[in-house]
Short mmCIF file of C-alpha atoms in Angstrom, two decimals:
data_model
loop_
_atom_site.label_atom_id
_atom_site.label_comp_id
_atom_site.label_asym_id
_atom_site.label_seq_id
_atom_site.Cartn_x
_atom_site.Cartn_y
_atom_site.Cartn_z
CA MET A 1 12.02 -130.34 42.75
CA LYS A 2 8.86 -131.64 42.03
CA ASN A 3 8.73 -134.09 44.54
CA ASP A 4 9.60 -131.65 47.43
CA ALA A 5 7.17 -128.64 45.75
CA ALA A 6 4.39 -131.49 46.46
CA ASN A 7 6.50 -131.88 50.08
CA ARG A 8 5.25 -128.50 50.78
CA LEU A 9 2.03 -128.94 51.13
CA GLY A 10 2.31 -131.49 54.17
CA THR A 11 4.98 -130.11 55.91
CA GLU A 12 5.11 -126.35 54.93
CA LYS A 13 3.07 -123.92 58.25
CA VAL A 14 -0.82 -123.81 56.29
CA SER A 15 -0.67 -120.35 56.84
CA LYS A 16 1.49 -119.95 55.05
CA LEU A 17 0.81 -122.43 52.34
CA LEU A 18 -2.60 -120.67 52.39
CA VAL A 19 -0.89 -117.01 51.36
CA LYS A 20 1.02 -118.39 48.48
CA PHE A 21 -1.49 -119.83 46.40
CA SER A 22 -3.99 -118.06 46.82
CA ILE A 23 -2.58 -114.23 46.02
CA PRO A 24 -1.93 -116.26 42.50
CA ALA A 25 -6.04 -116.99 42.46
CA ILE A 26 -7.00 -113.92 44.21
CA THR A 27 -5.89 -111.63 41.61
CA GLY A 28 -6.64 -113.91 38.45
CA MET A 29 -10.36 -113.93 40.14
CA VAL A 30 -9.81 -109.73 40.95
CA VAL A 31 -9.01 -109.01 37.69
CA ASN A 32 -11.62 -111.57 35.55
CA ALA A 33 -14.54 -109.24 38.19
CA LEU A 34 -12.14 -105.76 37.01
CA TYR A 35 -13.55 -106.00 33.32
CA ASN A 36 -17.00 -105.77 34.07
CA PHE A 37 -17.30 -103.21 36.53
CA VAL A 38 -14.57 -100.92 35.24
CA ASP A 39 -17.00 -100.95 31.93
CA ARG A 40 -20.10 -99.88 33.88
CA ILE A 41 -18.07 -97.42 35.74
CA PHE A 42 -17.18 -95.67 32.11
CA VAL A 43 -20.57 -96.11 30.53
CA GLY A 44 -22.04 -95.12 33.89
CA HIS A 45 -19.69 -91.57 33.72
CA ALA A 46 -19.08 -91.57 29.99
CA VAL A 47 -22.72 -93.00 28.73
CA ASN A 48 -25.41 -92.32 31.69
CA GLU A 49 -27.52 -94.19 33.79
CA LEU A 50 -30.20 -96.74 31.50
CA ALA A 51 -27.19 -98.01 29.68
CA LEU A 52 -26.30 -99.74 32.77
CA GLY A 53 -28.88 -101.41 32.56
CA GLY A 54 -27.93 -102.18 29.05
CA LEU A 55 -25.31 -104.38 29.94
CA SER A 56 -26.79 -105.62 32.48
CA LEU A 57 -29.04 -107.36 29.99
CA VAL A 58 -26.09 -108.80 28.54
CA LEU A 59 -24.73 -110.71 31.34
CA PRO A 60 -26.62 -114.26 31.36
CA PHE A 61 -25.36 -114.35 27.45
CA LEU A 62 -22.35 -113.88 28.24
CA THR A 63 -22.13 -115.85 31.92
CA ILE A 64 -23.83 -119.47 28.86
CA GLY A 65 -20.41 -118.56 27.37
CA MET A 66 -18.08 -118.78 29.87
CA ALA A 67 -20.54 -122.36 30.73
CA PHE A 68 -18.96 -123.51 27.53
CA ALA A 69 -15.63 -122.52 28.15
CA MET A 70 -15.69 -124.35 31.96
CA LEU A 71 -16.82 -127.20 30.06
CA PHE A 72 -14.39 -127.81 28.15
CA GLY A 73 -12.14 -126.03 29.47
CA ILE A 74 -12.06 -127.79 33.01
CA GLY A 75 -13.50 -130.44 31.73
CA THR A 76 -9.84 -130.58 29.98
CA ALA A 77 -7.52 -129.26 32.76
CA ASN A 78 -8.89 -132.69 34.37
CA MET A 79 -7.60 -134.87 31.97
CA ILE A 80 -3.96 -132.79 31.32
CA SER A 81 -3.38 -133.35 34.97
CA MET A 82 -4.41 -137.78 34.94
CA ARG A 83 -2.74 -137.67 31.58
CA LEU A 84 0.58 -136.32 33.11
CA GLY A 85 0.14 -138.07 36.27
CA GLN A 86 0.48 -141.37 33.73
CA GLY A 87 3.01 -140.71 32.25
CA ARG A 88 0.85 -140.62 29.09
CA LYS A 89 2.22 -137.72 27.88
CA PRO A 90 0.25 -138.33 24.20
CA GLU A 91 -2.77 -138.42 25.18
CA ALA A 92 -2.93 -134.65 27.14
CA GLU A 93 -1.22 -133.16 24.30
CA ASN A 94 -4.50 -134.46 22.04
CA ALA A 95 -7.15 -134.04 24.42
CA LEU A 96 -5.26 -129.89 25.16
CA THR A 97 -5.52 -129.84 20.43
CA HIS A 98 -9.17 -131.13 20.93
CA CYS A 99 -10.36 -128.53 23.20
CA PHE A 100 -8.77 -125.87 21.24
CA LEU A 101 -10.83 -126.70 18.34
CA LEU A 102 -13.99 -127.63 20.38
CA LEU A 103 -14.31 -124.18 22.89
CA THR A 104 -13.11 -122.72 18.46
CA GLY A 105 -16.00 -124.05 17.11
CA ALA A 106 -17.89 -122.96 20.22
CA GLY A 107 -17.50 -119.38 19.26
CA ILE A 108 -18.00 -119.65 16.39
CA LEU A 109 -21.65 -121.21 17.00
CA MET A 110 -22.42 -119.11 19.55
CA THR A 111 -21.49 -116.74 17.51
CA ILE A 112 -23.21 -116.99 14.52
CA PHE A 113 -26.82 -117.70 16.65
CA GLY A 114 -25.85 -114.03 18.64
CA LEU A 115 -26.00 -112.95 15.65
CA VAL A 116 -29.34 -114.13 13.06
CA PHE A 117 -31.55 -114.64 16.84
CA LEU A 118 -30.16 -110.46 18.34
CA ASP A 119 -33.35 -109.14 18.61
CA GLN A 120 -35.23 -111.84 19.71
CA LEU A 121 -32.24 -112.73 21.91
CA MET A 122 -32.35 -109.01 23.91
CA GLU A 123 -36.14 -108.50 23.60
CA LEU A 124 -36.40 -112.42 25.83
CA VAL A 125 -34.51 -110.36 28.87
CA GLY A 126 -35.16 -107.10 28.03
CA PRO A 127 -37.92 -105.51 30.22
CA ASN A 128 -40.84 -104.07 27.56
CA GLU A 129 -40.17 -103.48 24.01
CA ASN A 130 -39.85 -99.03 24.65
CA SER A 131 -36.89 -100.03 27.35
CA GLU A 132 -33.41 -97.67 26.71
CA SER A 133 -31.33 -100.41 28.38
CA LEU A 134 -32.98 -103.08 25.94
CA TYR A 135 -30.71 -100.98 22.75
CA TYR A 136 -28.40 -100.23 24.92
CA ALA A 137 -28.23 -104.39 25.11
CA LYS A 138 -27.77 -104.17 21.34
CA GLU A 139 -25.71 -102.16 20.68
CA TYR A 140 -22.79 -103.52 22.50
CA PHE A 141 -24.31 -107.51 22.73
CA ARG A 142 -23.96 -107.31 18.73
CA ILE A 143 -20.45 -106.10 18.96
CA THR A 144 -19.27 -108.43 21.75
CA LEU A 145 -20.31 -111.24 19.91
CA TYR A 146 -17.74 -111.26 17.25
CA GLY A 147 -14.78 -111.65 20.27
CA THR A 148 -16.15 -114.98 21.19
CA VAL A 149 -14.18 -117.27 20.23
CA PHE A 150 -10.95 -114.76 21.57
CA PHE A 151 -13.92 -114.96 24.87
CA LEU A 152 -13.71 -118.48 25.00
CA ILE A 153 -10.28 -119.67 23.86
CA SER A 154 -9.01 -117.81 26.63
CA PHE A 155 -10.35 -118.12 29.63
CA GLY A 156 -11.07 -122.78 28.25
CA LEU A 157 -7.31 -122.23 27.64
CA SER A 158 -6.12 -120.45 30.95
CA HIS A 159 -7.31 -123.92 32.93
CA CYS A 160 -4.77 -125.85 30.95
CA THR A 161 -1.85 -124.54 31.63
CA ARG A 162 -2.83 -124.13 34.74
CA ALA A 163 -3.11 -127.55 35.23
CA GLN A 164 0.04 -128.10 33.70
CA GLY A 165 1.69 -126.67 36.48
CA PHE A 166 1.54 -122.96 35.00
CA PRO A 167 -0.45 -120.36 36.77
CA ALA A 168 1.79 -117.84 36.35
CA VAL A 169 1.33 -117.52 33.30
CA THR A 170 -3.08 -118.31 33.02
CA MET A 171 -2.33 -114.99 36.04
CA LYS A 172 -0.83 -113.49 33.16
CA ALA A 173 -2.42 -113.36 30.29
CA MET A 174 -5.91 -112.62 32.81
CA ILE A 175 -3.96 -109.40 33.78
CA MET A 176 -2.89 -107.92 30.44
CA GLY A 177 -6.49 -108.24 29.77
CA ALA A 178 -7.94 -106.33 32.44
CA VAL A 179 -5.04 -103.43 31.87
CA LEU A 180 -5.37 -102.93 28.15
CA ASN A 181 -9.12 -103.14 29.21
CA ILE A 182 -8.71 -100.24 30.69
CA ILE A 183 -6.98 -98.27 29.01
CA PHE A 184 -9.07 -99.26 25.36
CA ASP A 185 -12.14 -98.16 27.48
CA ALA A 186 -10.04 -94.83 28.30
CA ILE A 187 -9.82 -94.29 24.44
CA PHE A 188 -13.29 -96.33 23.02
CA ILE A 189 -15.17 -94.35 25.12
CA LEU A 190 -13.69 -91.11 26.76
CA TRP A 191 -11.95 -89.86 23.82
CA PHE A 192 -13.56 -91.27 20.90
CA LYS A 193 -16.68 -91.26 22.65
CA TRP A 194 -17.93 -94.08 20.95
CA GLY A 195 -19.97 -94.99 24.31
CA VAL A 196 -21.43 -98.63 24.90
CA GLN A 197 -19.54 -99.67 21.74
CA GLY A 198 -15.92 -98.54 23.14
CA ALA A 199 -17.06 -100.77 25.55
CA ALA A 200 -17.53 -103.42 24.23
CA TRP A 201 -14.49 -103.01 21.25
CA ALA A 202 -12.48 -103.27 24.63
CA THR A 203 -13.35 -106.16 25.37
CA ILE A 204 -12.93 -107.89 22.08
CA ILE A 205 -9.15 -106.04 21.65
CA ALA A 206 -8.04 -106.96 25.21
CA GLN A 207 -9.75 -110.31 25.02
CA PHE A 208 -7.70 -111.30 22.24
CA CYS A 209 -4.26 -110.43 23.16
CA SER A 210 -4.75 -112.44 26.14
CA THR A 211 -5.77 -115.38 23.87
CA ILE A 212 -2.67 -114.43 22.17
CA TYR A 213 -0.85 -114.46 24.85
CA ILE A 214 -1.92 -118.56 25.87
CA LEU A 215 -2.18 -119.23 22.43
CA LYS A 216 1.49 -118.46 22.64
CA PHE A 217 3.30 -120.21 25.52
CA ILE A 218 0.92 -123.19 24.59
CA LEU A 219 2.71 -123.37 21.28
CA SER A 220 6.12 -122.81 22.95
CA LYS A 221 8.47 -125.31 24.16
CA LYS A 222 8.03 -123.88 27.29
CA ALA A 223 4.61 -125.67 28.07
CA VAL A 224 4.86 -128.74 28.77
CA VAL A 225 1.98 -130.53 27.53
CA LYS A 226 1.71 -128.32 23.94
CA LEU A 227 -1.00 -127.22 21.12
CA ASP A 228 -0.27 -128.45 17.92
CA ILE A 229 -2.67 -129.38 15.50
CA ARG A 230 -1.47 -131.58 13.04
CA HIS A 231 -0.97 -134.31 15.56
CA LEU A 232 -4.45 -134.78 15.78
CA LYS A 233 -6.07 -137.59 16.07
CA PRO A 234 -9.21 -137.32 16.38
CA ASP A 235 -11.32 -139.54 19.12
CA ILE A 236 -15.66 -138.74 20.08
CA SER A 237 -14.75 -140.70 23.57
CA ILE A 238 -11.62 -138.06 24.83
CA VAL A 239 -14.47 -135.40 23.78
CA ARG A 240 -17.19 -137.62 25.59
CA GLN A 241 -14.86 -137.84 28.81
CA ILE A 242 -14.30 -133.36 27.70
CA MET A 243 -17.25 -133.29 28.60
CA ALA A 244 -17.94 -135.48 31.43
CA PHE A 245 -14.78 -133.87 33.71
CA GLY A 246 -16.53 -130.67 33.13
CA SER A 247 -20.27 -130.82 32.91
CA ALA A 248 -20.85 -130.25 36.69
CA GLN A 249 -18.70 -126.57 36.45
CA ALA A 250 -21.12 -125.90 33.44
CA LEU A 251 -24.23 -126.91 35.03
CA LEU A 252 -23.81 -124.59 37.74
CA GLN A 253 -23.01 -121.35 34.93
CA PHE A 254 -25.28 -122.28 32.90
CA LEU A 255 -27.98 -122.66 36.05
CA PHE A 256 -26.12 -119.40 37.53
CA SER A 257 -27.48 -117.28 33.75
CA ILE A 258 -30.99 -118.84 34.89
CA THR A 259 -30.48 -117.05 37.62
CA GLN A 260 -29.85 -113.90 36.23
CA PHE A 261 -32.80 -114.03 33.77
CA LEU A 262 -34.95 -114.63 36.28
CA ASN A 263 -33.35 -112.17 38.70
CA ILE A 264 -33.42 -109.09 35.19
CA LYS A 265 -36.65 -110.70 33.90
CA SER A 266 -38.69 -109.68 37.15
CA ALA A 267 -36.87 -106.34 37.68
CA GLY A 268 -37.32 -105.56 34.24
CA TRP A 269 -41.40 -105.62 34.86
CA TYR A 270 -42.19 -104.78 39.00
CA GLY A 271 -39.58 -101.61 38.54
CA GLU A 272 -41.99 -99.61 36.99
CA ALA A 273 -44.61 -99.47 39.27
CA ALA A 274 -42.51 -100.46 42.21
CA LEU A 275 -40.45 -96.68 41.10
CA GLY A 276 -43.22 -94.81 40.39
CA VAL A 277 -41.25 -93.64 36.77
CA SER A 278 -42.20 -94.29 33.04
CA ASN A 279 -38.54 -95.86 32.87
CA GLY A 280 -38.22 -97.47 36.48
CA GLY A 281 -37.87 -101.19 34.98
CA ASP A 282 -35.04 -100.03 32.96
CA ILE A 283 -33.68 -98.34 36.93
CA ALA A 284 -34.50 -101.24 38.39
CA LEU A 285 -31.46 -102.76 35.86
CA SER A 286 -29.29 -100.43 36.05
CA GLY A 287 -29.29 -100.85 39.87
CA LEU A 288 -28.69 -104.06 39.64
CA SER A 289 -25.70 -103.87 37.13
CA ILE A 290 -24.56 -101.61 39.73
CA VAL A 291 -25.00 -103.91 43.31
CA GLY A 292 -24.00 -106.59 40.73
CA ALA A 293 -20.24 -104.97 40.01
CA ILE A 294 -19.23 -105.12 43.37
CA SER A 295 -21.16 -107.72 44.52
CA MET A 296 -18.48 -109.49 42.20
CA LEU A 297 -15.33 -107.68 43.09
CA ILE A 298 -16.00 -108.02 47.16
CA LEU A 299 -17.11 -112.03 46.53
CA MET A 300 -13.85 -112.83 43.71
CA PRO A 301 -11.04 -112.64 46.64
CA VAL A 302 -13.35 -115.29 48.61
CA PHE A 303 -13.64 -117.09 45.41
CA GLY A 304 -9.42 -116.81 45.00
CA ILE A 305 -9.18 -118.23 48.74
CA ASN A 306 -11.48 -121.47 47.91
CA GLN A 307 -8.90 -121.40 44.97
CA GLY A 308 -5.75 -121.58 46.69
CA ALA A 309 -6.97 -123.76 49.51
CA GLN A 310 -8.34 -126.70 47.23
CA PRO A 311 -4.14 -128.41 46.66
CA ILE A 312 -3.43 -127.47 50.44
CA LEU A 313 -6.73 -130.10 51.45
CA GLY A 314 -6.58 -132.93 48.95
CA TYR A 315 -2.29 -133.04 49.51
CA ASN A 316 -3.07 -133.48 53.58
CA TYR A 317 -6.71 -135.35 52.82
CA GLY A 318 -4.93 -137.65 51.33
CA ALA A 319 -1.88 -138.30 53.67
CA LYS A 320 -4.15 -138.68 56.54
CA ASN A 321 -3.20 -134.98 57.30
CA TYR A 322 -6.58 -134.57 59.39
CA HIS A 323 -4.59 -132.14 61.99
CA ARG A 324 -3.51 -129.56 58.25
CA VAL A 325 -6.86 -129.97 57.27
CA LEU A 326 -9.16 -128.60 59.32
CA ARG A 327 -6.10 -126.22 60.25
CA ALA A 328 -6.16 -125.18 56.28
CA TYR A 329 -10.25 -125.97 56.45
CA THR A 330 -11.37 -122.99 59.36
CA GLY A 331 -8.19 -120.89 57.73
CA ALA A 332 -9.31 -120.19 54.31
CA ILE A 333 -13.00 -120.03 55.72
CA THR A 334 -11.31 -117.09 58.50
CA ALA A 335 -9.70 -115.26 56.11
CA ALA A 336 -12.77 -115.24 53.64
CA THR A 337 -15.25 -114.00 56.12
CA LEU A 338 -13.33 -111.11 57.02
CA ILE A 339 -13.35 -110.48 53.84
CA CYS A 340 -16.79 -110.20 53.63
CA ILE A 341 -17.50 -108.84 56.76
CA ALA A 342 -15.11 -106.06 55.35
CA GLY A 343 -17.27 -105.36 52.42
CA PHE A 344 -20.54 -106.04 54.68
CA PHE A 345 -19.83 -102.64 56.47
CA ILE A 346 -18.28 -100.51 53.40
CA VAL A 347 -21.55 -101.02 51.67
CA GLN A 348 -23.85 -100.79 54.28
CA LEU A 349 -21.97 -97.90 55.50
CA PHE A 350 -21.08 -96.00 51.66
CA PRO A 351 -23.52 -97.10 49.58
CA VAL A 352 -24.47 -94.08 48.42
CA GLN A 353 -20.65 -93.26 48.00
CA LEU A 354 -20.80 -96.16 45.33
CA VAL A 355 -24.32 -95.70 43.81
CA LYS A 356 -22.14 -92.42 42.68
CA LEU A 357 -18.26 -93.99 41.88
CA PHE A 358 -20.64 -95.63 38.39
CA ALA A 359 -23.73 -92.71 38.00
CA PRO A 360 -21.58 -88.90 39.22
CA ASP A 361 -24.86 -87.42 38.05
CA ALA A 362 -27.15 -90.59 39.46
CA SER A 363 -31.32 -89.47 39.40
CA PRO A 364 -33.39 -89.22 42.14
CA ALA A 365 -34.99 -92.92 41.33
CA LEU A 366 -31.57 -94.94 41.55
CA MET A 367 -30.49 -92.83 43.99
CA GLN A 368 -34.12 -94.31 45.80
CA PHE A 369 -33.85 -97.86 44.40
CA THR A 370 -30.02 -98.56 44.16
CA PRO A 371 -28.13 -97.49 47.86
CA ARG A 372 -31.15 -100.22 49.52
CA ALA A 373 -31.20 -102.22 47.12
CA MET A 374 -27.70 -103.31 47.57
CA ARG A 375 -27.99 -103.03 51.83
CA ILE A 376 -30.57 -105.32 51.86
CA ILE A 377 -29.06 -107.86 48.47
CA MET A 378 -25.87 -108.02 50.69
CA MET A 379 -27.56 -108.90 54.12
CA ILE A 380 -26.46 -111.72 55.05
CA LEU A 381 -22.65 -111.31 52.85
CA PRO A 382 -21.19 -111.98 56.43
CA LEU A 383 -21.59 -115.51 56.20
CA ALA A 384 -20.89 -116.16 52.21
CA GLY A 385 -16.72 -116.32 53.14
CA PHE A 386 -18.11 -119.96 55.34
CA GLN A 387 -20.69 -120.81 52.46
CA ILE A 388 -18.42 -121.33 49.60
CA VAL A 389 -15.20 -122.52 51.80
CA SER A 390 -17.32 -124.96 52.92
CA THR A 391 -19.51 -125.81 49.96
CA ASN A 392 -15.96 -126.49 48.10
CA PHE A 393 -14.79 -128.64 51.41
CA PHE A 394 -16.65 -132.03 49.95
CA VAL A 395 -15.12 -132.39 46.95
CA VAL A 396 -11.37 -133.11 48.92
CA THR A 397 -13.37 -135.04 50.42
CA GLY A 398 -14.44 -137.52 48.26
CA ARG A 399 -18.31 -136.10 47.34
CA PRO A 400 -18.81 -133.69 44.34
CA LYS A 401 -22.67 -134.49 44.40
CA ILE A 402 -22.41 -132.53 47.63
CA SER A 403 -20.13 -130.21 45.83
CA VAL A 404 -22.91 -129.97 43.25
CA PHE A 405 -26.26 -129.83 44.86
CA LEU A 406 -25.12 -127.35 47.61
CA SER A 407 -24.21 -124.78 44.83
CA MET A 408 -27.69 -125.66 43.02
CA LEU A 409 -29.68 -125.47 46.85
CA ARG A 410 -28.42 -122.08 46.22
CA GLN A 411 -28.82 -120.83 43.24
CA CYS A 412 -31.16 -122.42 41.84
CA ILE A 413 -33.01 -125.00 44.14
CA ILE A 414 -33.84 -122.31 46.96
CA LEU A 415 -33.77 -119.70 45.06
CA PHE A 416 -35.99 -120.19 41.56
CA PRO A 417 -39.04 -119.98 43.44
CA CYS A 418 -38.16 -117.63 46.16
CA ILE A 419 -38.07 -114.72 43.34
CA PHE A 420 -41.72 -116.27 41.48
CA LEU A 421 -43.03 -116.02 45.00
CA PHE A 422 -41.99 -113.03 46.40
CA GLY A 423 -41.81 -111.54 43.28
CA ARG A 424 -45.49 -111.96 42.88
CA PHE A 425 -46.43 -110.90 46.76
CA PHE A 426 -44.18 -107.70 47.03
CA GLY A 427 -43.24 -106.94 43.75
CA LEU A 428 -39.06 -105.46 42.90
CA TRP A 429 -38.79 -106.18 46.84
CA GLY A 430 -39.71 -109.63 46.68
CA VAL A 431 -37.50 -110.38 43.63
CA ILE A 432 -34.57 -108.20 45.30
CA ALA A 433 -35.60 -109.72 49.63
CA ALA A 434 -35.21 -113.41 47.08
CA ALA A 435 -31.74 -113.43 46.89
CA PRO A 436 -30.49 -113.25 50.52
CA PHE A 437 -33.67 -114.90 51.84
CA SER A 438 -32.11 -117.89 49.88
CA ASP A 439 -28.72 -117.46 50.93
CA ALA A 440 -29.28 -117.88 54.79
CA LEU A 441 -31.40 -120.44 54.21
CA SER A 442 -28.44 -122.29 52.18
CA PHE A 443 -26.05 -121.16 54.88
CA ILE A 444 -28.33 -123.32 56.95
CA ILE A 445 -28.37 -126.73 55.30
CA THR A 446 -24.09 -126.09 54.16
CA GLY A 447 -24.42 -125.92 58.07
CA VAL A 448 -26.06 -129.34 58.90
CA PHE A 449 -23.65 -130.58 56.17
CA ILE A 450 -21.01 -129.26 57.58
CA PHE A 451 -21.37 -129.94 61.00
CA PHE A 452 -21.18 -134.62 60.02
CA GLU A 453 -18.16 -133.96 57.25
CA LEU A 454 -16.54 -132.35 60.14
CA ARG A 455 -17.85 -134.90 63.07
CA LYS A 456 -17.00 -137.85 61.14
CA LEU A 457 -13.36 -135.74 60.21
CA LYS A 458 -12.54 -136.18 64.08
CA GLN A 459 -13.18 -139.32 64.19
CA LEU A 460 -10.88 -139.96 61.77
CA LEU A 461 -8.26 -137.85 63.41
CA LYS A 462 -8.33 -139.60 66.79
CA GLN A 463 -8.51 -142.52 64.73
CA ASN A 464 -4.63 -141.92 63.51
CA ASP A 465 -3.68 -140.01 67.15
CA THR A 466 -4.85 -143.40 68.81
CA LYS A 467 -2.45 -145.70 66.34
CA ARG A 468 0.59 -143.31 66.09
CA ALA A 469 0.98 -143.61 70.25
CA LEU A 470 0.19 -147.18 69.60
CA ASP A 471 2.71 -147.70 67.05
#
């Protein structure tokens, strides 16, 4: 039965497989993006536009939390897949128990550290000490810190349930969390009038429920690899292996948090001078918060397509079905690019309406800044699908280091100096222009790498065709 399911990756129509594998991944990704998206809509409507900037100040720290969840979660997921394939199920279960304890420990330490150094952390990213956004950020972050353990466990263990063949469990947990987040946002923000504190409590409760759902599954008889602390065999070598397997993705998340920090800090520095109002830094932060939420909602389906294509590409590359590899690769890029193009036109044609979705009573300064910033930042959006799918393609062909390099190229190697230099010479608008410039240059470099990789793939394809003709 399991062999038949795997064999379909090499025989079933590629387009049908892409749809089948991508839809659950897209659903999970979009649902995950809805947490921030919905929070911002409720806060923008029920509190004020400056509270949106407060939520953006917290993003780098949430991304660091996600990095730890990926370090332990993805690392353990890879170990589970390998150990199950080797028929070493007890070792897979021991790795899962280690993962649970690592996620719990990391969550507790992050909570304690965040609460002790809350003021210092917030002032590190805030535009200035009189910032109103800074006030909202502290209110939101103080509460969400208590839910760090739930966030890390639910997000980290979701990779482990997927690795043992239950992607639907992960998807249901994420959907449950997003739906509950919306419901509690409405109750706490609109009915109880708790403002950003209500958004924080809604997020914590939603993540707690997702955590309970996933834990209930991996403690049940349905799970292939079960969580059982009673049978834990502490082993530092397992911890090292987990961290080794998850380090690449975790590193990218850490770098992304630094990018977020630089963007936020630079917007705060240059906002007042660029927008000509005393709270220009706060306005710029609110605008970037809106742009970030819209950007993530557009790109999440692309990441879902990328995830869905990976097992198809990997299986057929390993089986030397290079025709199917090319079809899956071009199909994934086509679908991802169509989504990006649709998002590009929506952003370019309706930026004002999108801003009003978050801030119906937006100030003139916010309306002056955000639509223009949105158009500039997403100027290169149609190229993003190619960049994301192609970067991941090198993992499939056995060159993960190139994949990591290309991801780092876009997120830090090019972007970091651009933010500094463009900001120094052109102020706020230079900081805004750094993102599309980095995307465009990364696209060109990725294109060069993928050109030679595809040429090599076509040579392998010809060799296979020649061999079959001779046979």
